[in-house]
Amino acid sequence: MSITWSLDLSRCRAVLFDVDGTLAETERDGHLPAFNQAFEQTGLGWHWTPQDYAWLLKTTGGYERMQVWARHIGDEQALSTDGLDRLRQAHQLKNRLYAQIVQTGELPLRQGLLAWMADLEKAGCPWGVVTTTSRGNWDVLWVNSFRDSGLRDPAVIVCGEDVAHKKPDPEAYQLAADRLGIQPSDCLAVEDSPNGLKAAQAIGMPCLVVKSFYFEQADFTGACQVLDSHSQVRVCAPA
Ligand code: XBP
Ligand code: MG
């Protein structure tokens, strides 16, 4: 039988959710297919397998990930000034294609997520999102997948454009804590990746890991708990 994990709200003043992989399997079912469609439509001639993508996910940021691939395959042209321009356009197309996938409703939120977000709201605990994905990707997920949830808007939203350094740098988590006026140690980060865990750990923010498809076997040493599903979380409001 799977374990449950209790979140004691007398010790936590805000919960900060990562987006990709944590809220939905967006990397497997959204970004990767969208990248491959964009590579085809722009004539770039690249194709990433799930194995390639598992390795590429060590780099956060889709545009940065494309540059890592260009270096990996020795595609010097792609790294020239003109080439980088083309990569930027392919990345923008990827995000438009990603939005179309989300709009079809084929990217459901992970099981159990809405239930504990609603419990947080009931208990008066603010929650937010801290992600290195582009703002537009968050907006389309919010509008399409959270539309009928009845949840209030997140208390804070930090996306890739808001920071100079993406995860595993802690900047995004620090910014979210600052905007809320709360110490990092009084928040809980909810993550699915080692980079996300490292980002939270670097500023002493406790981190709960809810494993996703690409990080099933990853090392999550230092997480306050590692779960398979959001359904395993219980929110315990102070008496
Ligand atoms: C998310 C990312 C993002 C997405 C794609 O990491 O690394 O790059 O894969 O988004 P995390 P963009 O879940 O740790 O926030 O293509 O918009 O960058
Ligand atoms: Mg993630």
PDB file of N, CA and C in Angstrom, residues 18-20 26-27 31 60-62 65 91 94-95 98 130-139 141 158-162 166-167:
ATOM      1  N   ASP A  18       6.139  23.673  -8.816  1.00  0.00           N
ATOM      2  CA  ASP A  18       6.743  23.648 -10.141  1.00  0.00           C
ATOM      3  C   ASP A  18       5.623  23.319 -11.140  1.00  0.00           C
ATOM      4  N   VAL A  19       5.827  23.563 -12.415  1.00  0.00           N
ATOM      5  CA  VAL A  19       4.778  23.311 -13.413  1.00  0.00           C
ATOM      6  C   VAL A  19       5.066  22.021 -14.209  1.00  0.00           C
ATOM      7  N   ASP A  20       6.118  22.062 -15.038  1.00  0.00           N
ATOM      8  CA  ASP A  20       6.357  20.946 -15.964  1.00  0.00           C
ATOM      9  C   ASP A  20       6.699  19.652 -15.218  1.00  0.00           C
ATOM     10  N   THR A  26       3.679  17.366 -18.776  1.00  0.00           N
ATOM     11  CA  THR A  26       3.838  18.289 -19.903  1.00  0.00           C
ATOM     12  C   THR A  26       5.097  18.023 -20.722  1.00  0.00           C
ATOM     13  N   GLU A  27       6.155  17.499 -20.085  1.00  0.00           N
ATOM     14  CA  GLU A  27       7.378  17.237 -20.864  1.00  0.00           C
ATOM     15  C   GLU A  27       7.130  16.093 -21.843  1.00  0.00           C
ATOM     16  N   HIS A  31       5.675  19.163 -24.381  1.00  0.00           N
ATOM     17  CA  HIS A  31       6.870  19.808 -24.951  1.00  0.00           C
ATOM     18  C   HIS A  31       7.591  18.918 -25.970  1.00  0.00           C
ATOM     19  N   THR A  60      17.468  23.110 -18.127  1.00  0.00           N
ATOM     20  CA  THR A  60      16.142  23.745 -18.068  1.00  0.00           C
ATOM     21  C   THR A  60      16.095  24.868 -19.105  1.00  0.00           C
ATOM     22  N   GLY A  61      14.881  25.125 -19.595  1.00  0.00           N
ATOM     23  CA  GLY A  61      14.696  26.139 -20.632  1.00  0.00           C
ATOM     24  C   GLY A  61      14.751  25.477 -22.001  1.00  0.00           C
ATOM     25  N   GLY A  62      13.655  25.614 -22.759  1.00  0.00           N
ATOM     26  CA  GLY A  62      13.578  24.947 -24.056  1.00  0.00           C
ATOM     27  C   GLY A  62      14.593  25.475 -25.059  1.00  0.00           C
ATOM     28  N   ARG A  65      17.971  24.299 -24.132  1.00  0.00           N
ATOM     29  CA  ARG A  65      18.035  22.861 -24.434  1.00  0.00           C
ATOM     30  C   ARG A  65      18.374  22.636 -25.909  1.00  0.00           C
ATOM     31  N   HIS A  91      11.788  27.672 -31.430  1.00  0.00           N
ATOM     32  CA  HIS A  91      11.334  27.575 -30.045  1.00  0.00           C
ATOM     33  C   HIS A  91       9.977  28.252 -29.869  1.00  0.00           C
ATOM     34  N   LYS A  94       7.481  26.011 -31.300  1.00  0.00           N
ATOM     35  CA  LYS A  94       7.255  24.905 -30.345  1.00  0.00           C
ATOM     36  C   LYS A  94       6.234  25.312 -29.296  1.00  0.00           C
ATOM     37  N   ASN A  95       6.362  26.520 -28.765  1.00  0.00           N
ATOM     38  CA  ASN A  95       5.423  26.935 -27.719  1.00  0.00           C
ATOM     39  C   ASN A  95       4.012  27.161 -28.265  1.00  0.00           C
ATOM     40  N   TYR A  98       2.740  23.654 -28.551  1.00  0.00           N
ATOM     41  CA  TYR A  98       2.464  23.187 -27.185  1.00  0.00           C
ATOM     42  C   TYR A  98       1.084  23.698 -26.739  1.00  0.00           C
ATOM     43  N   VAL A 130       6.189  28.248  -9.514  1.00  0.00           N
ATOM     44  CA  VAL A 130       7.579  28.661  -9.733  1.00  0.00           C
ATOM     45  C   VAL A 130       8.157  27.725 -10.785  1.00  0.00           C
ATOM     46  N   THR A 131       8.320  28.253 -11.988  1.00  0.00           N
ATOM     47  CA  THR A 131       8.692  27.397 -13.108  1.00  0.00           C
ATOM     48  C   THR A 131       9.717  28.076 -13.999  1.00  0.00           C
ATOM     49  N   THR A 132      10.483  27.286 -14.716  1.00  0.00           N
ATOM     50  CA  THR A 132      11.388  27.871 -15.699  1.00  0.00           C
ATOM     51  C   THR A 132      10.794  27.792 -17.102  1.00  0.00           C
ATOM     52  N   THR A 133       9.540  27.376 -17.201  1.00  0.00           N
ATOM     53  CA  THR A 133       8.884  27.380 -18.511  1.00  0.00           C
ATOM     54  C   THR A 133       8.479  28.819 -18.864  1.00  0.00           C
ATOM     55  N   SER A 134       8.151  29.042 -20.122  1.00  0.00           N
ATOM     56  CA  SER A 134       7.752  30.390 -20.554  1.00  0.00           C
ATOM     57  C   SER A 134       6.379  30.742 -19.971  1.00  0.00           C
ATOM     58  N   ARG A 135       6.146  32.019 -19.758  1.00  0.00           N
ATOM     59  CA  ARG A 135       4.890  32.482 -19.158  1.00  0.00           C
ATOM     60  C   ARG A 135       3.663  32.013 -19.964  1.00  0.00           C
ATOM     61  N   GLY A 136       3.778  32.070 -21.289  1.00  0.00           N
ATOM     62  CA  GLY A 136       2.650  31.662 -22.132  1.00  0.00           C
ATOM     63  C   GLY A 136       2.262  30.208 -21.906  1.00  0.00           C
ATOM     64  N   ASN A 137       3.258  29.363 -21.613  1.00  0.00           N
ATOM     65  CA  ASN A 137       2.952  27.939 -21.381  1.00  0.00           C
ATOM     66  C   ASN A 137       2.161  27.757 -20.091  1.00  0.00           C
ATOM     67  N   TRP A 138       2.519  28.570 -19.080  1.00  0.00           N
ATOM     68  CA  TRP A 138       1.745  28.511 -17.826  1.00  0.00           C
ATOM     69  C   TRP A 138       0.324  29.026 -18.072  1.00  0.00           C
ATOM     70  N   ASP A 139       0.211  30.163 -18.769  1.00  0.00           N
ATOM     71  CA  ASP A 139      -1.107  30.774 -18.985  1.00  0.00           C
ATOM     72  C   ASP A 139      -2.059  29.803 -19.685  1.00  0.00           C
ATOM     73  N   LEU A 141      -1.971  26.559 -19.769  1.00  0.00           N
ATOM     74  CA  LEU A 141      -2.315  25.436 -18.873  1.00  0.00           C
ATOM     75  C   LEU A 141      -3.353  25.893 -17.843  1.00  0.00           C
ATOM     76  N   VAL A 158       5.982  32.824 -10.866  1.00  0.00           N
ATOM     77  CA  VAL A 158       7.329  33.141 -11.370  1.00  0.00           C
ATOM     78  C   VAL A 158       7.613  32.196 -12.532  1.00  0.00           C
ATOM     79  N   CYS A 159       7.938  32.777 -13.691  1.00  0.00           N
ATOM     80  CA  CYS A 159       8.208  31.966 -14.893  1.00  0.00           C
ATOM     81  C   CYS A 159       9.616  32.246 -15.413  1.00  0.00           C
ATOM     82  N   GLY A 160       9.971  31.547 -16.477  1.00  0.00           N
ATOM     83  CA  GLY A 160      11.325  31.641 -17.030  1.00  0.00           C
ATOM     84  C   GLY A 160      11.764  33.063 -17.349  1.00  0.00           C
ATOM     85  N   GLU A 161      10.853  33.884 -17.851  1.00  0.00           N
ATOM     86  CA  GLU A 161      11.206  35.262 -18.249  1.00  0.00           C
ATOM     87  C   GLU A 161      11.519  36.155 -17.048  1.00  0.00           C
ATOM     88  N   ASP A 162      11.094  35.727 -15.859  1.00  0.00           N
ATOM     89  CA  ASP A 162      11.248  36.583 -14.677  1.00  0.00           C
ATOM     90  C   ASP A 162      12.638  36.505 -14.050  1.00  0.00           C
ATOM     91  N   LYS A 166      17.967  30.226 -14.598  1.00  0.00           N
ATOM     92  CA  LYS A 166      16.909  29.223 -14.416  1.00  0.00           C
ATOM     93  C   LYS A 166      17.359  28.156 -13.427  1.00  0.00           C
ATOM     94  N   LYS A 167      16.411  27.303 -13.007  1.00  0.00           N
ATOM     95  CA  LYS A 167      16.756  26.202 -12.103  1.00  0.00           C
ATOM     96  C   LYS A 167      17.893  25.379 -12.736  1.00  0.00           C
TER      97      LYS A 167
END
